[in-house]
Amino acid sequence: MNYSAYSIHKLREGLKKKDFPSEDIVKDCLDRIKISKLNAFITICETEAIKKAKEADKKIKDGVDLPLLGIPISAKDIYLTRNIRTTAASRVLNRYIPQYSATVIERLEKAGAIIIGKTNCDAWAHGSSGENSDYGPTENPYLKGYVPGGSSSGSAVSVAANMCLVSMGTDTGGSIRLPASFCNVVGLKPTYGRVSRYGVISMASSLDSIGHFTKNVDDSALVLSITAGKDKNDATTPEIEVDNYKNYLTKDIKEVKIGLPREYFSDGLDKRVKEKIENEVKILEAKGARIEQISLPNTEYGITCYYIVQPAEVSSNLARYDGLRYGNDRAHFGNEAKRRIMLGSYVLSSGYYDAYYKKAMQVRTLIKKDFDEAFKKVDVIIAPVSPTLPWKIGEKTQDPLSMYLSDIYTVNVNLAGIPGLSVPIGLIEGLPVGLQILGPHFSEGKLFQVGKAIERPKI
Ligand code: GLN
């Protein structure tokens, strides 16, 4: 039986009624991982996962009720997992075994989740396609030979190909939303600071967001209610109370004001994707939402700004991998990491700092202000995730600039620190397409509310 095609809610119901044990679910997922040729995992935790499933079954028998008890999950291989190898998909860390787990991993395990493995991704989360992994590219489960989107490539695939119910990813410039859109799953990038970054290998610390992939919006809301909130180990998590996300799932969208930013629907956007989004917007309007054209005038500076701020932080964060403290020496860095270290060191060096880094930080403020202004007029914004459909493996690897441009609609969200939810809206020529819903800081509940109005019922 294909248990993992279900939602968390359905599986938890079945587990509680003793229709099937967690052990069957976990074994079903492990089988699927083993026979798959998609290369979604770097490490599989077979023995440990089966052991945990048996423990979960015993707890269920004893009447223990936890939101994720017995549910298999995976995590991008940049989440520290105690006693489980964590590579960041780089040869630098090919033998690194962490001493402790990331806060979110601890929270999910406390809620009963079972980690079945660590997923493949672009090394250090640098990329948009999954092809920068030192462990080989991951394939799109929908069409052979196509990219699944990155950098959280294996995470999106693991959920899309029914290898687990939830996968934790990271989004620094689009790395959850893009693969979610390319793989037909729901991907949440929460507000910066809503979820603790403690124990997640840093890419660019002022942009990194800790989020997840699920099969549907309900599951996404449930997972956020477990991962979100203050963590004393991460000073960027504020005291702000975590919303009751469940309450938003049953609200209709009458009178919800939805903005469509002109700059996101211009010539660069694939016409077929545009049409599909416009179609969804019509459906939302019919359901009572109010649609408004808006403008985010500094949109076009996003990629330039991001490719100064992000490498600057990358160059600083990767400095600790010197071969003395962790893993192998710097000669093991791949080309993309080297490119970013050099770019970052350059924009931070004296004489260039003011011209590049400082200027980029000023532009970042303008980009954030665009969103602040927009959210005075509308509740949420709807936009495409990617200007194109998934591309063929190898198509953009020789042209970093065209790869960078695939994030044109996602990076500004990270620069502004706001949340974004990517929701599937169907297939075009066999390849999935999603749209993103954006909201003000800490408005994840609203995103789930609108996301529910868009998603088609699955199982
Ligand atoms: N594709 C973007 C980059 O390569 C975003 C990566 C991410 O979000 N981790 O920088």
Coordinates of C-alpha atoms and ligand atoms in Angstrom, one line a residue:
M1 CA 0.0 0.0 0.0
N2 CA 1.2 3.5 -0.8
Y3 CA 0.8 5.0 2.7
S4 CA 3.0 8.0 2.0
A5 CA 0.7 9.3 -0.7
Y6 CA -1.7 10.2 2.1
S7 CA -1.7 13.4 4.2
I8 CA -0.4 13.5 7.7
H9 CA -4.0 13.8 9.0
K10 CA -5.1 10.6 7.2
L11 CA -2.1 8.6 8.3
R12 CA -2.5 9.8 11.9
E13 CA -6.2 8.7 11.9
G14 CA -5.2 5.3 10.5
L15 CA -2.4 4.9 13.1
K16 CA -4.7 5.8 16.0
K17 CA -7.4 3.4 14.8
K18 CA -4.7 0.7 14.4
D19 CA -5.5 0.2 10.7
F20 CA -1.8 -0.1 10.0
P21 CA 1.4 0.4 12.0
S22 CA 4.0 3.1 11.6
E23 CA 6.5 0.3 10.8
D24 CA 4.6 -0.4 7.6
I25 CA 4.6 3.3 6.6
V26 CA 8.3 3.7 7.3
K27 CA 9.2 0.5 5.4
D28 CA 7.0 1.5 2.5
C29 CA 8.9 4.9 2.3
L30 CA 12.3 3.2 2.6
D31 CA 11.4 0.8 -0.2
R32 CA 10.4 3.6 -2.4
I33 CA 13.7 5.4 -1.7
K34 CA 15.8 2.3 -2.4
I35 CA 14.2 1.5 -5.8
S36 CA 14.1 5.1 -6.9
K37 CA 16.6 6.4 -9.5
L38 CA 16.0 10.1 -8.7
N39 CA 19.0 10.5 -6.3
A40 CA 16.9 12.3 -3.7
F41 CA 18.9 11.1 -0.7
I42 CA 22.5 11.3 0.4
T43 CA 22.0 9.3 3.6
I44 CA 19.3 6.8 4.4
C45 CA 18.7 6.0 8.1
E46 CA 17.1 2.6 7.6
T47 CA 17.9 0.7 10.8
E48 CA 17.3 3.6 13.1
A49 CA 14.0 4.6 11.3
I50 CA 12.6 1.1 11.6
K51 CA 13.6 1.0 15.3
K52 CA 11.9 4.3 15.9
A53 CA 8.8 3.2 14.0
K54 CA 8.5 0.1 16.3
E55 CA 8.9 2.4 19.3
A56 CA 6.2 4.7 17.9
D57 CA 3.8 1.7 17.4
K58 CA 4.4 0.8 21.1
K59 CA 3.6 4.3 22.2
I60 CA 0.4 4.4 20.0
K61 CA -0.6 1.1 21.6
D62 CA -0.1 2.8 25.0
G63 CA -2.4 5.6 24.0
V64 CA 0.3 8.3 23.5
D65 CA -1.0 11.0 21.1
L66 CA 1.5 13.3 19.5
P67 CA 0.9 15.3 16.3
L68 CA 3.6 13.5 14.2
L69 CA 3.8 10.2 16.1
G70 CA 5.0 7.5 13.6
I71 CA 5.2 9.9 10.6
P72 CA 8.3 9.6 8.4
I73 CA 10.1 12.8 7.5
S74 CA 13.4 13.8 5.8
A75 CA 15.7 16.8 6.1
K76 CA 17.9 18.6 3.7
D77 CA 21.5 17.5 4.4
I78 CA 22.4 20.9 5.9
Y79 CA 20.3 20.3 9.0
L80 CA 22.6 19.0 11.8
T81 CA 21.3 15.6 13.0
R82 CA 23.0 14.1 16.0
N83 CA 24.9 10.9 15.1
I84 CA 23.7 11.1 11.4
R85 CA 26.2 12.2 8.8
T86 CA 25.6 15.8 7.6
T87 CA 27.4 16.8 4.4
A88 CA 25.8 20.0 3.1
A89 CA 26.1 18.0 -0.1
S90 CA 29.8 19.0 -0.2
R91 CA 32.9 16.9 -0.3
V92 CA 34.3 19.2 2.4
L93 CA 32.0 17.5 5.0
N94 CA 31.7 14.0 3.5
R95 CA 32.5 12.4 6.9
Y96 CA 31.1 14.9 9.3
I97 CA 28.9 13.5 12.1
P98 CA 27.3 16.2 14.2
Q99 CA 27.2 16.1 18.0
Y100 CA 23.8 17.7 18.3
S101 CA 20.6 18.3 16.3
A102 CA 19.1 21.5 15.0
T103 CA 16.4 23.0 17.1
V104 CA 13.7 22.2 14.5
I105 CA 14.9 18.6 14.2
E106 CA 14.5 18.2 18.0
R107 CA 11.1 19.8 18.0
L108 CA 9.9 17.5 15.2
E109 CA 11.3 14.4 16.9
K110 CA 9.6 15.5 20.1
A111 CA 6.3 15.6 18.2
G112 CA 6.9 12.0 17.2
A113 CA 8.4 12.4 13.7
I114 CA 10.8 9.8 12.4
I115 CA 13.8 10.8 10.3
I116 CA 14.3 8.4 7.5
G117 CA 17.1 10.2 5.8
K118 CA 19.0 13.3 4.7
T119 CA 18.2 14.7 1.3
N120 CA 20.4 15.7 -1.6
C121 CA 20.7 19.5 -2.4
D122 CA 23.0 21.9 -4.1
A123 CA 26.2 22.0 -2.1
W124 CA 25.9 24.6 0.8
A125 CA 22.5 25.4 -0.7
H126 CA 24.1 27.3 -3.6
G127 CA 21.9 26.8 -6.6
S128 CA 18.5 26.6 -8.2
S129 CA 18.5 23.2 -9.8
G130 CA 20.1 20.6 -7.5
E131 CA 22.9 20.2 -10.0
N132 CA 25.6 21.7 -7.8
S133 CA 25.6 18.7 -5.4
D134 CA 28.8 16.9 -5.0
Y135 CA 26.7 13.7 -4.8
G136 CA 25.2 14.1 -8.3
P137 CA 22.0 15.8 -9.5
T138 CA 18.5 14.9 -8.4
E139 CA 15.9 14.3 -11.1
N140 CA 12.5 15.7 -11.4
P141 CA 10.0 12.9 -10.6
Y142 CA 7.5 14.2 -13.3
L143 CA 9.7 14.2 -16.4
K144 CA 12.9 12.2 -16.8
G145 CA 16.0 14.3 -17.5
Y146 CA 14.6 17.5 -16.0
V147 CA 15.7 19.4 -12.9
P148 CA 13.5 19.3 -9.8
G149 CA 14.5 22.9 -8.8
G150 CA 17.0 23.8 -6.0
S151 CA 18.6 24.1 -3.8
S152 CA 16.4 21.9 -1.6
S153 CA 16.1 19.5 -4.6
G154 CA 16.0 16.2 -2.8
S155 CA 13.6 17.5 -0.2
A156 CA 11.0 18.4 -2.7
V157 CA 11.4 15.2 -4.6
S158 CA 11.2 13.1 -1.4
V159 CA 7.7 14.5 -0.7
A160 CA 6.6 14.5 -4.4
A161 CA 7.7 10.9 -5.0
N162 CA 6.1 9.6 -1.8
M163 CA 9.3 8.8 0.1
C164 CA 8.1 10.7 3.2
L165 CA 5.3 13.1 4.3
V166 CA 7.4 16.1 5.2
S167 CA 10.8 17.4 4.3
M168 CA 12.6 20.2 5.9
G169 CA 14.4 22.6 3.5
T170 CA 16.0 26.0 3.6
D171 CA 15.1 29.1 1.6
T172 CA 17.7 31.8 1.3
G173 CA 16.7 33.1 -2.1
G174 CA 13.9 30.7 -3.2
S175 CA 15.3 27.2 -2.4
I176 CA 12.0 26.0 -1.0
R177 CA 9.5 27.8 -3.2
L178 CA 11.2 26.9 -6.5
P179 CA 11.6 23.2 -6.0
A180 CA 8.1 23.0 -4.5
S181 CA 6.8 24.7 -7.7
F182 CA 8.8 22.3 -10.0
C183 CA 7.7 19.2 -8.1
N184 CA 4.0 19.8 -7.5
V185 CA 4.2 20.1 -3.7
V186 CA 3.4 22.8 -1.2
G187 CA 6.5 24.7 0.1
L188 CA 6.6 27.2 2.9
K189 CA 9.3 29.9 3.4
P190 CA 8.3 31.4 6.8
T191 CA 9.0 34.9 7.9
Y192 CA 12.7 35.5 8.7
G193 CA 13.1 34.5 12.4
R194 CA 9.8 32.7 12.7
V195 CA 11.6 29.3 12.8
S196 CA 15.0 28.8 14.5
R197 CA 18.1 28.5 12.4
Y198 CA 20.1 27.0 15.2
G199 CA 21.9 23.9 14.0
V200 CA 21.3 24.5 10.3
I201 CA 24.5 25.1 8.4
S202 CA 24.4 28.8 7.5
M203 CA 24.4 30.0 3.9
A204 CA 23.6 33.7 4.2
S205 CA 22.5 34.4 7.8
S206 CA 20.4 37.5 7.2
L207 CA 18.4 35.7 4.5
D208 CA 18.2 32.0 5.6
S209 CA 14.7 30.8 6.4
I210 CA 13.8 27.4 7.8
G211 CA 10.8 25.9 6.1
H212 CA 9.3 22.7 4.8
F213 CA 7.7 20.8 2.0
T214 CA 4.4 18.9 2.4
K215 CA 1.7 17.3 0.2
N216 CA -0.9 19.9 1.1
V217 CA -1.6 23.2 2.9
D218 CA -3.1 21.6 6.0
D219 CA 0.1 19.6 6.6
S220 CA 2.2 22.7 6.1
A221 CA 0.2 24.5 8.8
L222 CA 0.6 21.6 11.2
V223 CA 4.4 21.4 10.7
L224 CA 4.8 25.2 11.2
S225 CA 2.9 25.0 14.4
I226 CA 5.5 22.6 15.6
T227 CA 8.7 24.3 14.3
A228 CA 7.8 28.0 14.8
G229 CA 8.6 30.1 17.9
K230 CA 11.2 31.5 20.1
D231 CA 14.5 29.6 20.5
K232 CA 17.0 30.8 23.1
N233 CA 19.8 29.5 20.9
D234 CA 18.8 31.8 18.0
A235 CA 18.6 35.5 18.9
T236 CA 16.8 36.3 15.6
T237 CA 13.7 34.4 16.8
P238 CA 11.4 37.0 18.4
E239 CA 9.1 36.6 21.3
I240 CA 6.0 37.1 19.0
E241 CA 3.4 34.5 19.8
V242 CA 2.9 31.6 17.3
D243 CA -0.5 31.9 15.6
N244 CA -3.1 29.2 15.7
Y245 CA -2.6 28.3 12.0
K246 CA -5.3 25.7 12.1
N247 CA -7.9 28.4 12.5
Y248 CA -7.1 29.9 9.1
L249 CA -7.7 26.7 7.2
T250 CA -11.4 26.9 7.5
K251 CA -11.8 30.6 6.7
D252 CA -13.1 31.6 3.3
I253 CA -11.4 34.3 1.2
K254 CA -14.3 36.7 0.8
E255 CA -13.1 40.3 0.9
V256 CA -9.4 39.2 1.1
K257 CA -7.5 41.8 -0.9
I258 CA -5.0 40.2 -3.3
G259 CA -2.4 42.3 -5.1
L260 CA -0.8 41.3 -8.4
P261 CA 2.5 43.1 -8.9
R262 CA 2.9 44.4 -12.4
E263 CA 6.6 43.8 -12.4
Y264 CA 6.2 40.1 -11.8
F265 CA 4.0 39.6 -14.8
S266 CA 6.0 41.3 -17.5
D267 CA 7.7 40.0 -20.7
G268 CA 10.2 37.7 -19.0
L269 CA 7.5 35.4 -17.7
D270 CA 6.6 32.3 -19.7
K271 CA 3.2 32.9 -21.3
R272 CA 1.8 29.5 -20.3
V273 CA 2.7 30.1 -16.7
K274 CA 1.2 33.5 -16.8
E275 CA -2.1 32.2 -18.2
K276 CA -2.3 29.5 -15.6
I277 CA -1.8 32.0 -12.8
E278 CA -4.4 34.4 -14.3
N279 CA -6.8 31.5 -14.4
E280 CA -6.3 30.9 -10.7
V281 CA -6.8 34.5 -9.9
K282 CA -10.2 34.4 -11.7
I283 CA -11.2 31.5 -9.6
L284 CA -10.2 33.4 -6.4
E285 CA -12.2 36.4 -7.6
A286 CA -15.2 34.2 -8.1
K287 CA -14.8 33.0 -4.6
G288 CA -15.1 36.6 -3.3
A289 CA -11.5 37.9 -3.2
R290 CA -10.8 41.4 -4.3
I291 CA -8.1 41.6 -6.9
E292 CA -5.9 44.7 -7.3
Q293 CA -3.0 45.6 -9.6
I294 CA -0.1 46.8 -7.6
S295 CA 3.5 47.9 -8.2
L296 CA 6.8 46.9 -6.5
P297 CA 9.0 49.4 -8.3
N298 CA 12.4 48.2 -7.2
T299 CA 11.8 44.6 -8.2
E300 CA 14.4 44.7 -11.0
Y301 CA 17.2 45.4 -8.6
G302 CA 16.6 42.3 -6.6
I303 CA 18.9 39.8 -8.2
T304 CA 21.8 42.3 -8.3
C305 CA 21.3 43.2 -4.7
Y306 CA 21.0 39.6 -3.6
Y307 CA 24.2 38.6 -5.5
I308 CA 26.1 41.1 -3.4
V309 CA 24.5 40.6 0.0
Q310 CA 24.4 36.8 -0.2
P311 CA 28.0 36.1 -1.4
A312 CA 29.2 38.6 1.2
E313 CA 27.6 36.5 4.0
V314 CA 28.6 33.2 2.3
S315 CA 32.2 34.2 2.2
S316 CA 32.1 34.9 5.9
N317 CA 30.1 31.8 6.8
L318 CA 32.3 29.4 4.8
A319 CA 35.5 30.8 6.3
R320 CA 35.1 28.3 9.2
Y321 CA 35.6 25.3 6.9
D322 CA 39.3 25.5 6.9
G323 CA 40.0 21.8 7.2
L324 CA 41.2 22.2 10.8
R325 CA 37.9 22.4 12.6
Y326 CA 35.5 20.5 10.4
G327 CA 36.0 18.0 7.5
N328 CA 38.3 18.2 4.6
D329 CA 40.4 21.2 3.5
R330 CA 39.3 24.1 1.2
A331 CA 40.5 22.4 -1.9
H332 CA 37.4 20.3 -1.6
F333 CA 35.1 23.2 -2.3
G334 CA 33.2 23.0 -5.6
N335 CA 33.3 25.8 -8.3
E336 CA 30.1 27.5 -7.2
A337 CA 31.2 27.8 -3.5
K338 CA 34.6 29.2 -4.8
R339 CA 32.8 31.7 -7.0
R340 CA 30.7 33.0 -4.2
I341 CA 33.6 33.2 -1.7
M342 CA 35.5 35.3 -4.2
L343 CA 32.6 37.5 -5.1
G344 CA 31.8 38.0 -1.4
S345 CA 35.4 38.8 -0.4
Y346 CA 35.6 41.3 -3.2
V347 CA 32.4 43.2 -2.3
L348 CA 33.5 43.4 1.3
S349 CA 37.1 44.4 0.6
S350 CA 38.2 47.9 1.5
G351 CA 37.7 50.3 -1.4
Y352 CA 34.8 48.2 -2.7
Y353 CA 32.7 47.9 0.4
D354 CA 31.0 51.3 0.0
A355 CA 30.5 50.9 -3.7
Y356 CA 28.9 47.4 -3.6
Y357 CA 28.0 46.1 -0.2
K358 CA 26.8 49.3 1.4
K359 CA 24.9 50.3 -1.7
A360 CA 23.3 46.9 -1.9
M361 CA 22.1 47.2 1.7
Q362 CA 20.5 50.6 0.8
V363 CA 18.7 49.0 -2.1
R364 CA 17.6 46.1 0.2
T365 CA 15.9 48.7 2.3
L366 CA 14.1 50.1 -0.7
I367 CA 12.9 46.6 -1.7
K368 CA 11.6 46.0 1.8
K369 CA 9.8 49.4 1.6
D370 CA 8.1 48.4 -1.6
F371 CA 6.5 45.5 0.2
D372 CA 5.6 47.6 3.2
E373 CA 3.8 50.0 1.0
A374 CA 2.0 47.3 -0.9
F375 CA 0.8 45.7 2.2
K376 CA -0.9 48.9 3.2
K377 CA -3.2 48.3 0.2
V378 CA -3.6 44.5 0.0
D379 CA -3.6 41.6 2.4
V380 CA -1.5 39.3 0.3
I381 CA 0.3 39.3 -3.0
I382 CA 0.1 36.5 -5.7
A383 CA 3.1 36.1 -8.0
P384 CA 4.8 33.4 -10.1
V385 CA 7.6 31.4 -8.5
S386 CA 9.8 30.9 -11.5
P387 CA 9.8 32.7 -14.9
T388 CA 10.1 29.3 -16.7
L389 CA 9.1 25.7 -16.4
P390 CA 11.7 23.2 -15.1
W391 CA 14.6 23.0 -17.5
K392 CA 16.7 20.0 -18.7
I393 CA 19.5 18.8 -16.6
G394 CA 22.7 20.4 -17.9
E395 CA 21.0 23.2 -19.7
K396 CA 22.2 26.0 -17.5
T397 CA 25.2 24.6 -15.7
Q398 CA 27.7 26.4 -18.0
D399 CA 25.9 29.7 -17.6
P400 CA 25.7 30.7 -13.9
L401 CA 24.0 34.0 -14.8
S402 CA 21.0 32.4 -16.4
M403 CA 20.8 30.1 -13.4
Y404 CA 20.8 33.1 -11.1
L405 CA 18.0 34.7 -13.1
S406 CA 15.7 31.8 -12.4
D407 CA 15.3 33.3 -8.9
I408 CA 14.1 36.7 -10.2
Y409 CA 10.7 36.3 -8.5
T410 CA 11.9 34.8 -5.2
V411 CA 15.0 36.6 -3.9
N412 CA 13.2 39.9 -3.0
V413 CA 11.1 38.0 -0.6
N414 CA 14.2 37.0 1.4
L415 CA 15.7 40.4 1.1
A416 CA 12.5 41.8 2.8
G417 CA 12.2 38.9 5.3
I418 CA 8.5 38.2 4.5
P419 CA 6.9 34.8 4.2
G420 CA 6.0 33.0 1.0
L421 CA 3.9 29.9 0.3
S422 CA 4.3 28.0 -3.0
V423 CA 1.2 26.1 -4.0
P424 CA 0.8 23.8 -7.0
I425 CA -1.5 24.9 -9.8
G426 CA -1.2 22.1 -12.3
L427 CA 1.0 20.8 -15.1
I428 CA 2.1 22.3 -18.4
E429 CA 3.4 19.7 -20.9
G430 CA 3.9 17.2 -18.1
L431 CA 5.9 19.6 -15.9
P432 CA 4.5 21.1 -12.6
V433 CA 3.8 24.8 -12.0
G434 CA 3.2 26.6 -8.8
L435 CA 2.4 30.1 -7.7
Q436 CA 3.5 32.0 -4.6
I437 CA 1.4 33.8 -2.0
L438 CA 3.3 36.5 -0.1
G439 CA 2.3 38.4 3.0
P440 CA 3.5 40.8 5.6
H441 CA 5.9 39.6 8.3
F442 CA 4.3 36.9 10.5
S443 CA 1.2 36.5 8.3
E444 CA 1.7 32.8 7.6
G445 CA -1.9 32.1 8.7
K446 CA -3.2 34.3 6.0
L447 CA -1.0 32.5 3.4
F448 CA -2.5 29.2 4.5
Q449 CA -6.0 30.6 4.2
V450 CA -5.4 31.7 0.6
G451 CA -3.4 28.6 -0.2
K452 CA -6.4 26.5 0.8
A453 CA -8.6 28.4 -1.6
I454 CA -6.1 27.6 -4.4
E455 CA -5.2 23.9 -3.8
R456 CA -7.1 21.2 -5.5
P457 CA -8.2 18.5 -3.1
K458 CA -5.9 15.5 -3.3
I459 CA -6.5 12.6 -0.9
Ligands
GLN1 N1 19.2 29.9 -6.0 C1 19.6 30.9 -5.0 C2 21.1 30.8 -4.8 O1 21.7 30.0 -5.4 C3 18.9 30.6 -3.7 C4 19.5 29.5 -2.9 C5 18.8 29.2 -1.6 O2 17.7 29.7 -1.4 N2 19.4 28.5 -0.8 O3 21.6 31.6 -4.1

